[in-house]
PDB file of C-alpha atoms in Angstrom:
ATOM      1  CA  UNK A 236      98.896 100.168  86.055  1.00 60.00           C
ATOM      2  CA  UNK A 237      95.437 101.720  87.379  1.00 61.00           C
ATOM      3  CA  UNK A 238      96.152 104.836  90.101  1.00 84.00           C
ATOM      4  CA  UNK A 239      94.336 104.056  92.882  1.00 92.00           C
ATOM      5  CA  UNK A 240      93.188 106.820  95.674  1.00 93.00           C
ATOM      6  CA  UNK A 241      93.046 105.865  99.459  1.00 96.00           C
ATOM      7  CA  UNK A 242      91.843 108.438 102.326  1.00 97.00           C
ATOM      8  CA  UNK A 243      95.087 109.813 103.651  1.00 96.00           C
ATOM      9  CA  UNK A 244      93.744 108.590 107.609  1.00 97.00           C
ATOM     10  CA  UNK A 245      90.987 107.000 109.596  1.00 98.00           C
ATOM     11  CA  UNK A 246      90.573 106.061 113.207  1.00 97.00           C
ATOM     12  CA  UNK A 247      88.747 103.059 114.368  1.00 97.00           C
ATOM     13  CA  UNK A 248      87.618 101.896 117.852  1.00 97.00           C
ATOM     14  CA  UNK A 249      89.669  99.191 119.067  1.00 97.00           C
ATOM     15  CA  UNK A 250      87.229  95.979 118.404  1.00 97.00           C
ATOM     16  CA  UNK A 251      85.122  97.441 115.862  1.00 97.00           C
ATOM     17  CA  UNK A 252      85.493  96.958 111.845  1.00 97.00           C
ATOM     18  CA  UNK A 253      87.604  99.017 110.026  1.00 98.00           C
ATOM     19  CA  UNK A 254      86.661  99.720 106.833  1.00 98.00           C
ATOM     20  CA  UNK A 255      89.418 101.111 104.256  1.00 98.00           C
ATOM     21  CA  UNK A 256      88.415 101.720 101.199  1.00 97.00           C
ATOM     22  CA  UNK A 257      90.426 102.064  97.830  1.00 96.00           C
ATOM     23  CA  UNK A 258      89.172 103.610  94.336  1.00 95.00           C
ATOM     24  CA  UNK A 259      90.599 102.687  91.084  1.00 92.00           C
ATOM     25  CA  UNK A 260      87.877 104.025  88.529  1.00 91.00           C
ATOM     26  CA  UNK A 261      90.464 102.856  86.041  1.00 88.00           C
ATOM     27  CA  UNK A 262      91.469  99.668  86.383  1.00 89.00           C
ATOM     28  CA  UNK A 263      91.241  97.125  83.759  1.00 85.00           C
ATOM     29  CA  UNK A 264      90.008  94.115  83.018  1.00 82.00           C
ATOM     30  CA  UNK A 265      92.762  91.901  84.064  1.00 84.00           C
ATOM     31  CA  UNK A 266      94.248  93.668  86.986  1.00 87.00           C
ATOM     32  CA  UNK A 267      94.592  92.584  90.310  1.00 90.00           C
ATOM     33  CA  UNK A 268      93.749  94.922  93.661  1.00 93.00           C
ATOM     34  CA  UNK A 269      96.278  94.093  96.193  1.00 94.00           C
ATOM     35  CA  UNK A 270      96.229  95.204  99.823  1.00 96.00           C
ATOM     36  CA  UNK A 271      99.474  95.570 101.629  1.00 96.00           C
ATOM     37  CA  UNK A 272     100.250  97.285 105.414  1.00 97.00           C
ATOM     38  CA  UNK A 273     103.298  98.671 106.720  1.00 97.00           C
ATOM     39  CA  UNK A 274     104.054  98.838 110.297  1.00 94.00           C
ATOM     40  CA  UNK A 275     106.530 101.594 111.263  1.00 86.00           C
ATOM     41  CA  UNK A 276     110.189 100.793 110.404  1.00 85.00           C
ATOM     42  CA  UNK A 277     108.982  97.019 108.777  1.00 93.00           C
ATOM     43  CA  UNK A 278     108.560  95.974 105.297  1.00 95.00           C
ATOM     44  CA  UNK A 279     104.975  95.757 103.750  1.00 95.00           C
ATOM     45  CA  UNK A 280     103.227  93.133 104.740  1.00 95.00           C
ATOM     46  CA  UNK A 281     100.856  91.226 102.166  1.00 94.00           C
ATOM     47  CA  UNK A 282      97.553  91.050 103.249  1.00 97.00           C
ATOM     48  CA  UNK A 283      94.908  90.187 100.645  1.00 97.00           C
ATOM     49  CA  UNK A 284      94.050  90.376  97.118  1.00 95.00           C
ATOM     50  CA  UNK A 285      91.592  89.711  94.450  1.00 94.00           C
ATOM     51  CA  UNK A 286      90.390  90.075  90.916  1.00 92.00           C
ATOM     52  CA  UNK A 287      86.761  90.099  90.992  1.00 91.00           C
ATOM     53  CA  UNK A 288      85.286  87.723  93.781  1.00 90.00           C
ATOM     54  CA  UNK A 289      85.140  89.314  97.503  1.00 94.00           C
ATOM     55  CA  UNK A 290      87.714  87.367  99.125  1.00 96.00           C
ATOM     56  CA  UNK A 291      88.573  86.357 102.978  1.00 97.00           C
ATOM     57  CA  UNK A 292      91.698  85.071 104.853  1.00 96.00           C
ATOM     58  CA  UNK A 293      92.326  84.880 108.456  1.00 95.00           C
ATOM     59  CA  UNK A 294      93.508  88.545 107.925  1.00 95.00           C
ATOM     60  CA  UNK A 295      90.752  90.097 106.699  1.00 97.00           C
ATOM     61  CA  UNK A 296      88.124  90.530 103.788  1.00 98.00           C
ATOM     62  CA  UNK A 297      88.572  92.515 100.422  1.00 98.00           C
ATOM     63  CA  UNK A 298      85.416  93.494  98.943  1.00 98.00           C
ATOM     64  CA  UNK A 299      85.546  94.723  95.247  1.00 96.00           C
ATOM     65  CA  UNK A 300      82.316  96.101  93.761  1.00 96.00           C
ATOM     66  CA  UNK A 301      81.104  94.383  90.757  1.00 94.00           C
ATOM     67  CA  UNK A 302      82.345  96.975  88.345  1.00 94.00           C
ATOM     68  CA  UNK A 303      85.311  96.816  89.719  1.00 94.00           C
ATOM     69  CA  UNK A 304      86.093 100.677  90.255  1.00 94.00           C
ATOM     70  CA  UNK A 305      86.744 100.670  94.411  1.00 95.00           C
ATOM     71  CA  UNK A 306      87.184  98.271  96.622  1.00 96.00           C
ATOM     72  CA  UNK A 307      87.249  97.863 100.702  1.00 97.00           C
ATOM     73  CA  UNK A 308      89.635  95.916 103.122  1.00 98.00           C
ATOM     74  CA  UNK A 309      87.626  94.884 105.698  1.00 98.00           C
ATOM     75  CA  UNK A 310      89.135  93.851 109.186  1.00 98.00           C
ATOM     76  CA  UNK A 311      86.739  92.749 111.278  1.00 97.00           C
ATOM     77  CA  UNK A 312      87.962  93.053 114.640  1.00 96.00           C
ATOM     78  CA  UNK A 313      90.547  95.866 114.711  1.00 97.00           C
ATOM     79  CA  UNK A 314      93.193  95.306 117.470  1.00 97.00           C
ATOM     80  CA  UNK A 315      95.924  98.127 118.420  1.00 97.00           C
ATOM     81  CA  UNK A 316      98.402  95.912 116.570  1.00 96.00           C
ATOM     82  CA  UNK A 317      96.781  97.166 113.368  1.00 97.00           C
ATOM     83  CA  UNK A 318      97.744 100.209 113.480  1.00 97.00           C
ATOM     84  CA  UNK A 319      99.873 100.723 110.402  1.00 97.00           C
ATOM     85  CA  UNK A 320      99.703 102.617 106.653  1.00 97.00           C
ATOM     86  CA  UNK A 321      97.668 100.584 104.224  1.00 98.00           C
ATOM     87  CA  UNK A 322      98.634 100.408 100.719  1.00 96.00           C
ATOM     88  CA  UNK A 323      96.017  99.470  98.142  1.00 95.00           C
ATOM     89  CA  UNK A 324      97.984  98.259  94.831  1.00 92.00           C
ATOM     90  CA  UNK A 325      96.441  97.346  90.624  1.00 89.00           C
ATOM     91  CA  UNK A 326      98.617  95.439  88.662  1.00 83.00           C
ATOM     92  CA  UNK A 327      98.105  92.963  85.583  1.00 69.00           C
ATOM     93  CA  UNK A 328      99.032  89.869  86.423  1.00 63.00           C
ATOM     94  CA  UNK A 329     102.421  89.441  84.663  1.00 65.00           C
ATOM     95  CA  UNK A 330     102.943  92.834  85.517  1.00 64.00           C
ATOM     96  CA  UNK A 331     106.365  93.821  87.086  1.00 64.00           C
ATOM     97  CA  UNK A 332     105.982  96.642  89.393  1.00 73.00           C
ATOM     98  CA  UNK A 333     103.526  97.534  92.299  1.00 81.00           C
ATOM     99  CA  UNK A 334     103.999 101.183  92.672  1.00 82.00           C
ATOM    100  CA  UNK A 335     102.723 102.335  96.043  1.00 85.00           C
ATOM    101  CA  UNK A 336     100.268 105.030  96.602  1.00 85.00           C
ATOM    102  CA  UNK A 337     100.115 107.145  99.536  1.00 88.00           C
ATOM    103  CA  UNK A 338      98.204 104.977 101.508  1.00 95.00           C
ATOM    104  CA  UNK A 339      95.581 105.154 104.679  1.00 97.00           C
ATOM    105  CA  UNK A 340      97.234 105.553 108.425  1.00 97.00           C
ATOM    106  CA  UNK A 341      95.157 103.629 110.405  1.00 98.00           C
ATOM    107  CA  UNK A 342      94.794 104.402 114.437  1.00 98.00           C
ATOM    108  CA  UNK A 343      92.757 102.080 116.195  1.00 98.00           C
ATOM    109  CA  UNK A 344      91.926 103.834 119.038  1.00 97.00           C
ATOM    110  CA  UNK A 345      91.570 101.764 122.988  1.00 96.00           C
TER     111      UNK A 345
ATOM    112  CA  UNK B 228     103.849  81.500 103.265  1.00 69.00           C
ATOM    113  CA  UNK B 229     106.528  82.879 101.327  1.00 80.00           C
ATOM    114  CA  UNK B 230     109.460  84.551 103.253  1.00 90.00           C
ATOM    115  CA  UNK B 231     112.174  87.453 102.073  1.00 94.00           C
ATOM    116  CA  UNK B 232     114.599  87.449 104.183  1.00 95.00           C
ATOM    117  CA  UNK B 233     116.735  91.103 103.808  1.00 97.00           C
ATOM    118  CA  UNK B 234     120.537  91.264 105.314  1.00 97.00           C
ATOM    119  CA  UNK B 235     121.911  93.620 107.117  1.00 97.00           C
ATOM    120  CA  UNK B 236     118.282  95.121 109.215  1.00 97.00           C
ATOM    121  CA  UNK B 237     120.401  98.421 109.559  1.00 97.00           C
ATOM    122  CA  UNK B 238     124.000  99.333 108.648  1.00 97.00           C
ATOM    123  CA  UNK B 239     126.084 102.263 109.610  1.00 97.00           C
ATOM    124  CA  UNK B 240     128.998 103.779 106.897  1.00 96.00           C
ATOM    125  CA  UNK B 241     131.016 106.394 105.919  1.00 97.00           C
ATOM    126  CA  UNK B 242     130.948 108.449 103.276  1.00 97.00           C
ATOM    127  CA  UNK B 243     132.003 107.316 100.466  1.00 97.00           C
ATOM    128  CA  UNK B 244     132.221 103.731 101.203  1.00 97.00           C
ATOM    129  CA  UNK B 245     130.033 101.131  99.481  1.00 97.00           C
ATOM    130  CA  UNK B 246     127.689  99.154 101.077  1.00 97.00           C
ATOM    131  CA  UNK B 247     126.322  95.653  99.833  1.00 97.00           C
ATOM    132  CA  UNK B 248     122.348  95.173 101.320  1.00 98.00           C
ATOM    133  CA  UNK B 249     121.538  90.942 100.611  1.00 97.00           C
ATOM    134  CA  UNK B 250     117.433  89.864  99.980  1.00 96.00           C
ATOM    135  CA  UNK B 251     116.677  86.097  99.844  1.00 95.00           C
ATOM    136  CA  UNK B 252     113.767  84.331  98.553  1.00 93.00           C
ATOM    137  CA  UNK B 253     113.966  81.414 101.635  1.00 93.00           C
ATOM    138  CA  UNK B 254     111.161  79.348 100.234  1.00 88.00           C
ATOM    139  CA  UNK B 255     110.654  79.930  96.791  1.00 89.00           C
ATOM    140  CA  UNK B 256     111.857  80.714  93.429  1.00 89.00           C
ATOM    141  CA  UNK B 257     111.602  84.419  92.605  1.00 87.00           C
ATOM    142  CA  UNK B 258     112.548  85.147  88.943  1.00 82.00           C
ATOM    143  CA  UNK B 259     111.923  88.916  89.420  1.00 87.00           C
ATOM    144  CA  UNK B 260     113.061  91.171  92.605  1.00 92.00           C
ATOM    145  CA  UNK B 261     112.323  94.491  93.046  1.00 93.00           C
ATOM    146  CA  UNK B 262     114.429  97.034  95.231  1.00 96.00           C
ATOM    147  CA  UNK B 263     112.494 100.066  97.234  1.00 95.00           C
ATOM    148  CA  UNK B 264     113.879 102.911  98.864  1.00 96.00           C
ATOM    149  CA  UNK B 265     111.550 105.235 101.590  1.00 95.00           C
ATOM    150  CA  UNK B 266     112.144 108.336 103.550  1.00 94.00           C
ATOM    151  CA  UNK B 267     110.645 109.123 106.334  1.00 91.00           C
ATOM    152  CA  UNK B 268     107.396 109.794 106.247  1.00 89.00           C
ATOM    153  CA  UNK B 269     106.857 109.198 102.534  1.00 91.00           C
ATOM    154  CA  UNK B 270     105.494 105.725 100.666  1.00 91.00           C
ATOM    155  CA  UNK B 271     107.989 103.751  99.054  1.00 92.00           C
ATOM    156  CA  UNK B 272     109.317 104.284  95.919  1.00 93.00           C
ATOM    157  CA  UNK B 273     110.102 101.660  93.196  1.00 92.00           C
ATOM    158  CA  UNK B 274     113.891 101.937  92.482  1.00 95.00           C
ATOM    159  CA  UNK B 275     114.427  99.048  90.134  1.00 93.00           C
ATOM    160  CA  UNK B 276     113.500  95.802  89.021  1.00 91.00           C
ATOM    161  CA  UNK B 277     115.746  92.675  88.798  1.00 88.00           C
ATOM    162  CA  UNK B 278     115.145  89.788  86.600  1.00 85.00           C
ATOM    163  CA  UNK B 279     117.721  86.500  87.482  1.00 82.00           C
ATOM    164  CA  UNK B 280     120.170  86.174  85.034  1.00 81.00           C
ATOM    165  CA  UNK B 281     119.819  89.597  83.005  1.00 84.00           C
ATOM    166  CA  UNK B 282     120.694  93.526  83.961  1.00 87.00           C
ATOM    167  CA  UNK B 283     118.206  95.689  86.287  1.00 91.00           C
ATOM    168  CA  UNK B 284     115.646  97.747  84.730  1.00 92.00           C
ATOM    169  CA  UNK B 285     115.979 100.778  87.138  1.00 94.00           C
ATOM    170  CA  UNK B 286     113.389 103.260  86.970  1.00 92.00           C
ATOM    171  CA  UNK B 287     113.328 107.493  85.955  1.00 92.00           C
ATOM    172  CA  UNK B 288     116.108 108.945  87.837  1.00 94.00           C
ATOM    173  CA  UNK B 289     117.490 106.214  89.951  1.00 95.00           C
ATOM    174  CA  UNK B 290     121.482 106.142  88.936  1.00 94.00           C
ATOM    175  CA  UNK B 291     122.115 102.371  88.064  1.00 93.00           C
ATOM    176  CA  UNK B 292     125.957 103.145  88.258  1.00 95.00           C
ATOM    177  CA  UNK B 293     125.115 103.901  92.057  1.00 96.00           C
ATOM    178  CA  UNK B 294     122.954 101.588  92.715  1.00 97.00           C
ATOM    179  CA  UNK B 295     124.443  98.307  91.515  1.00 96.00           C
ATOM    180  CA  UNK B 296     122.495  94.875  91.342  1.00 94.00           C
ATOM    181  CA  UNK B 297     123.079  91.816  90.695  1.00 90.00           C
ATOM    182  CA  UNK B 298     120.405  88.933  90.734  1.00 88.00           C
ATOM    183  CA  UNK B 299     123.114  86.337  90.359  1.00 82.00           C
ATOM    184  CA  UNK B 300     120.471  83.149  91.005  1.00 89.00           C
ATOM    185  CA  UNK B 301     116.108  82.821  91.715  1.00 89.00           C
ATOM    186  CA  UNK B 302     117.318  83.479  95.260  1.00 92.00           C
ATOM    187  CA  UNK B 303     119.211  85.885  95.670  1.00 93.00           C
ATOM    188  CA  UNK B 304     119.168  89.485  94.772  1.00 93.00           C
ATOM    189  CA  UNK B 305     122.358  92.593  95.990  1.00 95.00           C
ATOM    190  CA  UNK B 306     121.843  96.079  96.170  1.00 97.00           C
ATOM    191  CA  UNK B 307     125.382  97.843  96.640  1.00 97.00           C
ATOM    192  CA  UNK B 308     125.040 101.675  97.061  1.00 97.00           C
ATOM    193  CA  UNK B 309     128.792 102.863  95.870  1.00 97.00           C
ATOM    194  CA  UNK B 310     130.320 105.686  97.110  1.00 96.00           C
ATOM    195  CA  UNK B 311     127.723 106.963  99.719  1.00 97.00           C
ATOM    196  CA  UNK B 312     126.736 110.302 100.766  1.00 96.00           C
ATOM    197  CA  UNK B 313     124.518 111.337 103.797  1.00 96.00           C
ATOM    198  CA  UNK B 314     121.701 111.761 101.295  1.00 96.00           C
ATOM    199  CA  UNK B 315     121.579 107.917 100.635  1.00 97.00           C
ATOM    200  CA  UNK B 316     120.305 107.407 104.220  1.00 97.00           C
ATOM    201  CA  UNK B 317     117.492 105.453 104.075  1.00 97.00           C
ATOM    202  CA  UNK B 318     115.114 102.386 104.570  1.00 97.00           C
ATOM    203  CA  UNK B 319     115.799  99.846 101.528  1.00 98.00           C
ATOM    204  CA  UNK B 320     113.329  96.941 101.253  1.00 97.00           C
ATOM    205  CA  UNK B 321     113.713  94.223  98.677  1.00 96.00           C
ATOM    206  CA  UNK B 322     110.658  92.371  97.342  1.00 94.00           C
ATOM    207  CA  UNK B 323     110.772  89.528  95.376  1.00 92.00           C
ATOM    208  CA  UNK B 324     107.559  87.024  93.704  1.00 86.00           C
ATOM    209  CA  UNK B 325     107.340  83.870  92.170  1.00 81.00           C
ATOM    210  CA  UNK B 326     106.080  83.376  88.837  1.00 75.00           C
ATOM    211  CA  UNK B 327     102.449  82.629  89.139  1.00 81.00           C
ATOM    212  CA  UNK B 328      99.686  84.786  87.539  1.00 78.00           C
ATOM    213  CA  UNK B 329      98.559  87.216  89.925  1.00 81.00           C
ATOM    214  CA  UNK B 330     100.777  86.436  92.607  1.00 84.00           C
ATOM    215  CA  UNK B 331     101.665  89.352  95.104  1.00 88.00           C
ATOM    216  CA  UNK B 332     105.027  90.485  95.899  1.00 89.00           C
ATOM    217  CA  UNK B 333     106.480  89.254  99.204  1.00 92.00           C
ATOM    218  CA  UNK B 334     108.551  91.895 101.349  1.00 95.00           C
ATOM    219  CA  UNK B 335     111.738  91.950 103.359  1.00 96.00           C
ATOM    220  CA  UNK B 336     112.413  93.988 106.330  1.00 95.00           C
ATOM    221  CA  UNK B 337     114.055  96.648 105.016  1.00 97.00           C
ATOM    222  CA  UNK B 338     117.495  98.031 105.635  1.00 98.00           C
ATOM    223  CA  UNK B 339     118.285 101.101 107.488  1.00 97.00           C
ATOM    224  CA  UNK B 340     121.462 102.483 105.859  1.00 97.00           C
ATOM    225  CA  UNK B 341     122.803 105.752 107.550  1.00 97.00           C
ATOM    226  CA  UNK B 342     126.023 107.194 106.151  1.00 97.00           C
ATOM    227  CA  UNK B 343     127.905 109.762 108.197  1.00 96.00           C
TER     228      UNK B 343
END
């Protein structure tokens, strides 16, 4: 499965956007970018994912770029409650395992 | 939406017992489960993979006499850790997916093992 690189943090103004971005210059074809969040102490949660279409849920918004290489979680009104690690995850679509990354800590700020 | 339910949330041993962590699929069929294990302060890290009906595939370095599974049914996967030691502490987290194309893995809480 593609390696994908996430900023290790960000900060974001409680309200505002926050914009996470995710490269995977090597992804393939078929794979899917997933976009997972861990609160401290929880399991991941799932948030979003796509192949090649941007994509929205009541979450939030996952932008891929129309080669494919990076994408961006988008959530569009960041709250303190989404403060957490973000995971950004390829994998083919049969594919067995998600191997986590190191992720981006998000702070939203007050 | 799909819901893994993991049993016990945290569990206290001794060393050397064995301890038996549940996941459940609650409402859907998950032909594949996959078992995590995190420190603190580190992502988590795929320990093995468990198909219904057929052995684990555990991955580089993870003992699979140790770590024991059984996927006995498409909704319900066990993690036993045998014989603990202090350096099994840990948050385990099961995962588990149906078998649509594309589909993404749904998590449980985890498991907060601490052996003493």
């Amino acid at each position: 499965d593609a390696k994908t690189t996430q900023p290790p943090s960000m900060d974001c103004a409680e309200g505002r956007a926050a914009n996470l971005p995710c490269n995977h210059s090597t992804i393939s074809g078929n794979e899917y970018v997933y976009w997972y969040r861990q609160i401290h102490s929880q399991g991941p949660q799932y948030i979003i994912h796509g192949l090649k279409n941007n994509e929205t849920n009541e979450m939030a918004s996952l932008i891929i770029t129309e080669d494919r290489k990076s994408s961006t979680l988008i959530l569009p009104h960041a709250t303190l409650r989404d403060t957490a690690v973000y995971y950004c995850i390829v994998r083919v679509p049969f594919g067995n395992q998600f191997y986590f990354g190191t992720g981006t800590s998000l702070t939203v700020i007050p | 939406g799909a819901v893994v339910s993991q049993h016990p949330s945290w569990v206290i041993c001794k060393s050397g017992t064995s301890v038996k962590i549940e996941c459940r699929s609650l409402d859907f069929q998950a032909t594949t489960m996959f078992w995590y294990r995190q420190f603190p302060k580190q992502s988590l890290m795929l320990m093995a993979t468990s198909n219904e009906g057929s052995k684990a595939t555990y991955e580089q370095g993870v003992e699979k006499d140790k770590f024991l599974i059984n996927h006995a049914s498409l909704t319900l996967s066990t993690l036993t850790v045998t014989s603990a030691h202090p350096e099994d502490s840990s948050f385990y987290i099961c995962s588990a997916r149906d078998g649509t194309a594309g589909s993404p893995l749904h998590f449980g809480n985890g498991t907060r093992l601490t052996v003493t």
